[in-house]
């Protein structure tokens, strides 16, 4: 492979979904913000996705926070979809 050639090209994006969802539909008068209780458990899920430009193969990995904290390598190995 020559130095100028690109072997592969991936487009990647990620997102995080939190379990406590403090931001939701809520109404309160201007200047009188309502207190939103949180319970100290900040669990959630991280979602990753990548598309291989040349082969058009979609890779999807969803990692849940509990599993990543307890068994990081095993969780990643289990969730990766290889092509």
PDB file of C-alpha atoms in Angstrom:
ATOM      1  CA  UNK A   1       0.000   0.000   0.000  1.00  0.00           C
ATOM      2  CA  UNK A   2       1.369   3.413  -0.958  1.00  0.00           C
ATOM      3  CA  UNK A   3       1.572   6.237   1.567  1.00  0.00           C
ATOM      4  CA  UNK A   4      -1.224   8.256  -0.134  1.00  0.00           C
ATOM      5  CA  UNK A   5      -3.746   5.393  -0.332  1.00  0.00           C
ATOM      6  CA  UNK A   6      -6.554   5.085   2.201  1.00  0.00           C
ATOM      7  CA  UNK A   7      -7.067   1.488   3.290  1.00  0.00           C
ATOM      8  CA  UNK A   8     -10.510   2.116   4.810  1.00  0.00           C
ATOM      9  CA  UNK A   9     -12.805   4.976   5.782  1.00  0.00           C
ATOM     10  CA  UNK A  10     -15.289   4.848   8.671  1.00  0.00           C
ATOM     11  CA  UNK A  11     -18.001   7.345   9.612  1.00  0.00           C
ATOM     12  CA  UNK A  12     -18.734   7.185  13.352  1.00  0.00           C
ATOM     13  CA  UNK A  13     -21.315   8.668  15.737  1.00  0.00           C
ATOM     14  CA  UNK A  14     -22.195   8.182  19.386  1.00  0.00           C
ATOM     15  CA  UNK A  15     -24.964   9.039  21.817  1.00  0.00           C
ATOM     16  CA  UNK A  16     -25.721   8.618  25.523  1.00  0.00           C
ATOM     17  CA  UNK A  17     -29.096   7.827  27.088  1.00  0.00           C
ATOM     18  CA  UNK A  18     -29.354   8.459  30.824  1.00  0.00           C
ATOM     19  CA  UNK A  19     -31.743   6.552  33.068  1.00  0.00           C
ATOM     20  CA  UNK A  20     -32.666   9.510  35.263  1.00  0.00           C
ATOM     21  CA  UNK A  21     -33.894  11.733  32.372  1.00  0.00           C
ATOM     22  CA  UNK A  22     -34.170  14.982  34.334  1.00  0.00           C
ATOM     23  CA  UNK A  23     -34.909  16.825  31.101  1.00  0.00           C
ATOM     24  CA  UNK A  24     -38.455  15.999  30.076  1.00  0.00           C
ATOM     25  CA  UNK A  25     -41.694  17.797  29.354  1.00  0.00           C
ATOM     26  CA  UNK A  26     -42.235  20.179  32.223  1.00  0.00           C
ATOM     27  CA  UNK A  27     -43.917  23.539  32.686  1.00  0.00           C
ATOM     28  CA  UNK A  28     -43.243  26.267  35.221  1.00  0.00           C
ATOM     29  CA  UNK A  29     -43.619  30.066  35.274  1.00  0.00           C
ATOM     30  CA  UNK A  30     -40.697  32.108  33.975  1.00  0.00           C
ATOM     31  CA  UNK A  31     -38.185  32.803  36.729  1.00  0.00           C
ATOM     32  CA  UNK A  32     -39.560  30.049  39.012  1.00  0.00           C
ATOM     33  CA  UNK A  33     -37.739  26.927  37.943  1.00  0.00           C
ATOM     34  CA  UNK A  34     -39.100  23.702  39.386  1.00  0.00           C
ATOM     35  CA  UNK A  35     -36.777  21.450  41.388  1.00  0.00           C
ATOM     36  CA  UNK A  36     -36.276  18.124  39.609  1.00  0.00           C
ATOM     37  CA  UNK A  37     -35.316  15.349  42.034  1.00  0.00           C
ATOM     38  CA  UNK A  38     -32.425  13.055  41.177  1.00  0.00           C
ATOM     39  CA  UNK A  39     -31.691   9.892  43.075  1.00  0.00           C
ATOM     40  CA  UNK A  40     -27.916   9.517  42.829  1.00  0.00           C
ATOM     41  CA  UNK A  41     -28.061   6.667  40.310  1.00  0.00           C
ATOM     42  CA  UNK A  42     -26.616   7.912  37.075  1.00  0.00           C
ATOM     43  CA  UNK A  43     -26.973   4.770  34.993  1.00  0.00           C
ATOM     44  CA  UNK A  44     -27.518   4.789  31.287  1.00  0.00           C
ATOM     45  CA  UNK A  45     -26.416   3.423  27.956  1.00  0.00           C
ATOM     46  CA  UNK A  46     -23.868   4.566  25.424  1.00  0.00           C
ATOM     47  CA  UNK A  47     -24.600   3.867  21.793  1.00  0.00           C
ATOM     48  CA  UNK A  48     -21.942   3.778  19.118  1.00  0.00           C
ATOM     49  CA  UNK A  49     -22.287   3.196  15.409  1.00  0.00           C
ATOM     50  CA  UNK A  50     -19.977   3.198  12.425  1.00  0.00           C
ATOM     51  CA  UNK A  51     -20.450   2.762   8.701  1.00  0.00           C
ATOM     52  CA  UNK A  52     -17.627   1.461   6.534  1.00  0.00           C
ATOM     53  CA  UNK A  53     -17.709   3.707   3.464  1.00  0.00           C
ATOM     54  CA  UNK A  54     -16.262   1.230   0.953  1.00  0.00           C
ATOM     55  CA  UNK A  55     -18.137  -1.935   1.940  1.00  0.00           C
ATOM     56  CA  UNK A  56     -21.301  -0.212   3.231  1.00  0.00           C
ATOM     57  CA  UNK A  57     -21.390  -2.551   6.218  1.00  0.00           C
ATOM     58  CA  UNK A  58     -23.060  -1.151   9.322  1.00  0.00           C
ATOM     59  CA  UNK A  59     -21.395  -1.902  12.648  1.00  0.00           C
ATOM     60  CA  UNK A  60     -23.509  -1.391  15.731  1.00  0.00           C
ATOM     61  CA  UNK A  61     -22.298  -1.524  19.313  1.00  0.00           C
ATOM     62  CA  UNK A  62     -24.482  -0.737  22.279  1.00  0.00           C
ATOM     63  CA  UNK A  63     -22.738  -0.704  25.636  1.00  0.00           C
ATOM     64  CA  UNK A  64     -24.658  -0.569  28.840  1.00  0.00           C
ATOM     65  CA  UNK A  65     -22.945   1.271  31.686  1.00  0.00           C
ATOM     66  CA  UNK A  66     -23.331  -1.506  34.265  1.00  0.00           C
ATOM     67  CA  UNK A  67     -21.710  -4.096  32.017  1.00  0.00           C
ATOM     68  CA  UNK A  68     -18.909  -1.754  30.942  1.00  0.00           C
ATOM     69  CA  UNK A  69     -18.038  -0.954  34.557  1.00  0.00           C
ATOM     70  CA  UNK A  70     -18.158  -4.589  35.739  1.00  0.00           C
ATOM     71  CA  UNK A  71     -16.722  -6.404  32.697  1.00  0.00           C
ATOM     72  CA  UNK A  72     -15.385  -3.905  30.155  1.00  0.00           C
ATOM     73  CA  UNK A  73     -13.445  -6.170  27.798  1.00  0.00           C
ATOM     74  CA  UNK A  74     -15.972  -9.023  27.830  1.00  0.00           C
ATOM     75  CA  UNK A  75     -18.825  -6.605  27.092  1.00  0.00           C
ATOM     76  CA  UNK A  76     -17.017  -4.974  24.183  1.00  0.00           C
ATOM     77  CA  UNK A  77     -16.041  -8.359  22.720  1.00  0.00           C
ATOM     78  CA  UNK A  78     -19.627  -9.619  23.006  1.00  0.00           C
ATOM     79  CA  UNK A  79     -21.240  -6.543  21.476  1.00  0.00           C
ATOM     80  CA  UNK A  80     -18.915  -5.904  18.557  1.00  0.00           C
ATOM     81  CA  UNK A  81     -20.228  -7.134  15.242  1.00  0.00           C
ATOM     82  CA  UNK A  82     -17.301  -8.020  13.051  1.00  0.00           C
ATOM     83  CA  UNK A  83     -17.381  -8.173   9.292  1.00  0.00           C
TER      84      UNK A  83
END
